[in-house]
Short mmCIF file of N, CA and C in Angstrom, two decimals:
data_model
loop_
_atom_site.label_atom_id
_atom_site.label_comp_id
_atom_site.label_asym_id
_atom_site.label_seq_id
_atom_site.Cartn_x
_atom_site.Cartn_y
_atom_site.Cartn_z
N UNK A 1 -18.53 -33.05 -109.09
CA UNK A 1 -18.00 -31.86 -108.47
C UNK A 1 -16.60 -31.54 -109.01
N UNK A 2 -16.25 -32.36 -109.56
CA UNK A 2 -14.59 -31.95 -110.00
C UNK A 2 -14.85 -31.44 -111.31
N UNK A 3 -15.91 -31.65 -111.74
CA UNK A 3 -15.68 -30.90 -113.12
C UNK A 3 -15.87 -28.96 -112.90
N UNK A 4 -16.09 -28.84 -111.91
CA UNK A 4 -15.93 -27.55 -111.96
C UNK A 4 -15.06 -27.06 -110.71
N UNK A 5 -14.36 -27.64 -110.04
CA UNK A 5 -13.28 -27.21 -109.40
C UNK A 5 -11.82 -27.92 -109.31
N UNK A 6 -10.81 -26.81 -109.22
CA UNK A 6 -9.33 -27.59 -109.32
C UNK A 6 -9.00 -28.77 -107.87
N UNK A 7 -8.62 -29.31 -107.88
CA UNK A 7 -7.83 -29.78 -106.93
C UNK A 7 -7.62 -29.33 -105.78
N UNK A 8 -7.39 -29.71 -104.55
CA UNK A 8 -7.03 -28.74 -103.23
C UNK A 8 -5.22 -28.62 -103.76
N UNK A 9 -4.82 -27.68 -103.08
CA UNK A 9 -3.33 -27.63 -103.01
C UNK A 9 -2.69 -27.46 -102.05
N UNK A 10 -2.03 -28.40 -101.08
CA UNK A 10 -1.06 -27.88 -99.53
C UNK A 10 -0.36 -27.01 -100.04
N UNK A 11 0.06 -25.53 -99.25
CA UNK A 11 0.31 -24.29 -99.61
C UNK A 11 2.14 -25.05 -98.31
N UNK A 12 2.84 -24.83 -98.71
CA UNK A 12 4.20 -24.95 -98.20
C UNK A 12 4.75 -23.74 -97.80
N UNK A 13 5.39 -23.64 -96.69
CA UNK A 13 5.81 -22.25 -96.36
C UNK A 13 7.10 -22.40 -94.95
N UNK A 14 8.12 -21.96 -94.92
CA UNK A 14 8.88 -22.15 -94.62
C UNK A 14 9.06 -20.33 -93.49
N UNK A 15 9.60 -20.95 -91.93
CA UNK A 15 10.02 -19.79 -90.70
C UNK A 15 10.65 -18.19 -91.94
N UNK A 16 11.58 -18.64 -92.73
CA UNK A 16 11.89 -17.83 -93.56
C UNK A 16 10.59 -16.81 -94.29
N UNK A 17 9.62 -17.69 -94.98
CA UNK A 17 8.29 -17.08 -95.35
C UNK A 17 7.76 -15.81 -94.41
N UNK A 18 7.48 -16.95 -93.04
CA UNK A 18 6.95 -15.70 -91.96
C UNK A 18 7.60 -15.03 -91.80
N UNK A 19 8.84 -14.88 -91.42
CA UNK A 19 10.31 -13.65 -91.11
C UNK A 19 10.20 -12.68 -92.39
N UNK A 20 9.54 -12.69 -93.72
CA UNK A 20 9.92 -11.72 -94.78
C UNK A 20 8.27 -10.97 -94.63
N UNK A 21 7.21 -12.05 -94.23
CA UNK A 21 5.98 -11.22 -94.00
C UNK A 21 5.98 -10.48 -92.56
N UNK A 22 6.87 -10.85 -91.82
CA UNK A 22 6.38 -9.90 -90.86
C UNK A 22 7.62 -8.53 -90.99
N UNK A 23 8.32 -8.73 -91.66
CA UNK A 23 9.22 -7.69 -92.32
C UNK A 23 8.57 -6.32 -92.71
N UNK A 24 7.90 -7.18 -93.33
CA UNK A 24 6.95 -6.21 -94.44
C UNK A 24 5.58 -5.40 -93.89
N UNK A 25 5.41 -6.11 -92.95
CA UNK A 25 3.97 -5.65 -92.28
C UNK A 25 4.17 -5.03 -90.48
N UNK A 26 5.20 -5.50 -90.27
CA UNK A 26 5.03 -5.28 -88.86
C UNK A 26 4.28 -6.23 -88.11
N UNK A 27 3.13 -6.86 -87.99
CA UNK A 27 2.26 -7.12 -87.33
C UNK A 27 1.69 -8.39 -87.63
N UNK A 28 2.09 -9.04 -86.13
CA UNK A 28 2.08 -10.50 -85.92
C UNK A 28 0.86 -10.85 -86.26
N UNK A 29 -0.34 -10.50 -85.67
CA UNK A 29 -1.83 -10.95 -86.04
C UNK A 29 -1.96 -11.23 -87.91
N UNK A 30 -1.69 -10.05 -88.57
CA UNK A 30 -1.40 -10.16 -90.14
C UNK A 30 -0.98 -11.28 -90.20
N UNK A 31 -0.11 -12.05 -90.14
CA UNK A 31 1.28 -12.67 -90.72
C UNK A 31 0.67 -14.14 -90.14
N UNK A 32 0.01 -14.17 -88.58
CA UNK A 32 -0.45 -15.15 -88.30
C UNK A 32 -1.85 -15.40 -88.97
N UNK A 33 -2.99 -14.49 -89.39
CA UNK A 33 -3.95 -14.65 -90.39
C UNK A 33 -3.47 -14.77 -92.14
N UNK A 34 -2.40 -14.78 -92.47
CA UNK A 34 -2.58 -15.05 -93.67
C UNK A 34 -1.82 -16.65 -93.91
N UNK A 35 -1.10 -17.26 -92.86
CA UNK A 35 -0.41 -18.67 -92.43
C UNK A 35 -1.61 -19.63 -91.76
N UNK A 36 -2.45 -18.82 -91.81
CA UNK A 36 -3.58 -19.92 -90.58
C UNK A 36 -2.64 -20.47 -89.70
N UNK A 37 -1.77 -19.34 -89.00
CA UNK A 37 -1.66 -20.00 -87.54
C UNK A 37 -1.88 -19.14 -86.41
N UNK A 38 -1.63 -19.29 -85.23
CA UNK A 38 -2.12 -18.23 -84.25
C UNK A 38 -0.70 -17.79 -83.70
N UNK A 39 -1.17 -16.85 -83.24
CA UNK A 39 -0.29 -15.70 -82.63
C UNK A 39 1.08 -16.08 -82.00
N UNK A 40 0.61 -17.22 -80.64
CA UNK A 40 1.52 -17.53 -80.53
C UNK A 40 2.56 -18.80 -80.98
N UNK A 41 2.28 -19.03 -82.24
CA UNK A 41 2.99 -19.80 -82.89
C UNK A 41 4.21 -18.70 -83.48
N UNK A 42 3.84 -17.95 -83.90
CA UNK A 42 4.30 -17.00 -84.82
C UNK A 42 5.53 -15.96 -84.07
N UNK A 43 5.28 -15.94 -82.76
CA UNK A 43 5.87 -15.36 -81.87
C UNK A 43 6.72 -16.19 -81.77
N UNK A 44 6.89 -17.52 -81.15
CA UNK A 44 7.84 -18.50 -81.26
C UNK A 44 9.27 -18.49 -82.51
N UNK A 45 8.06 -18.79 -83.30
CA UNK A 45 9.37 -18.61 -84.70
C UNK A 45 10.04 -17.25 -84.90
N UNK A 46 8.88 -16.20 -84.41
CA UNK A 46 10.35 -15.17 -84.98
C UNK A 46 11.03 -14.85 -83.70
N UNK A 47 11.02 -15.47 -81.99
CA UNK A 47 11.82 -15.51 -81.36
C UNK A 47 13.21 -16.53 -81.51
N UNK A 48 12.66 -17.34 -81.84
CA UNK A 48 13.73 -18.57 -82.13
C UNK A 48 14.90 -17.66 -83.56
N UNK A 49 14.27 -17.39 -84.21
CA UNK A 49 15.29 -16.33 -85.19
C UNK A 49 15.66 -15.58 -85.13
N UNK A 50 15.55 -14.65 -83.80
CA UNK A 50 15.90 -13.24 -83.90
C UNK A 50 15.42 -12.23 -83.98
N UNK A 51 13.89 -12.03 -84.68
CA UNK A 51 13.69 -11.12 -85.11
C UNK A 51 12.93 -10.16 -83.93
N UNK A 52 12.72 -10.98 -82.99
CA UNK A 52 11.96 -9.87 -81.52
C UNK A 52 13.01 -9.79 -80.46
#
């Protein structure tokens, strides 16, 4: 099976990451579907920063 697929890769992403995607989009559901996390994770972090 490895001869025809790469490696997995942990994707790293930092409160900063989410704060510039939800910049850009407006909309928490977005930002929480493209992080695989849920809603209210996402709400958390951009309360803890400021941004709501």
């Amino acid at each position: 099976m490895e001869k025809y697929m790469n490696k997995p890769v942990n994707c790293v992403f930092t409160n900063e990451d989410i704060i510039k995607e939800y910049q850009r989009f407006n909309d928490i559901k977005r930002v929480a579907s493209a992080f695989c996390l849920d809603n209210k994770t996402v709400r958390q972090i951009l309360r803890k920063e400021g941004e709501i």
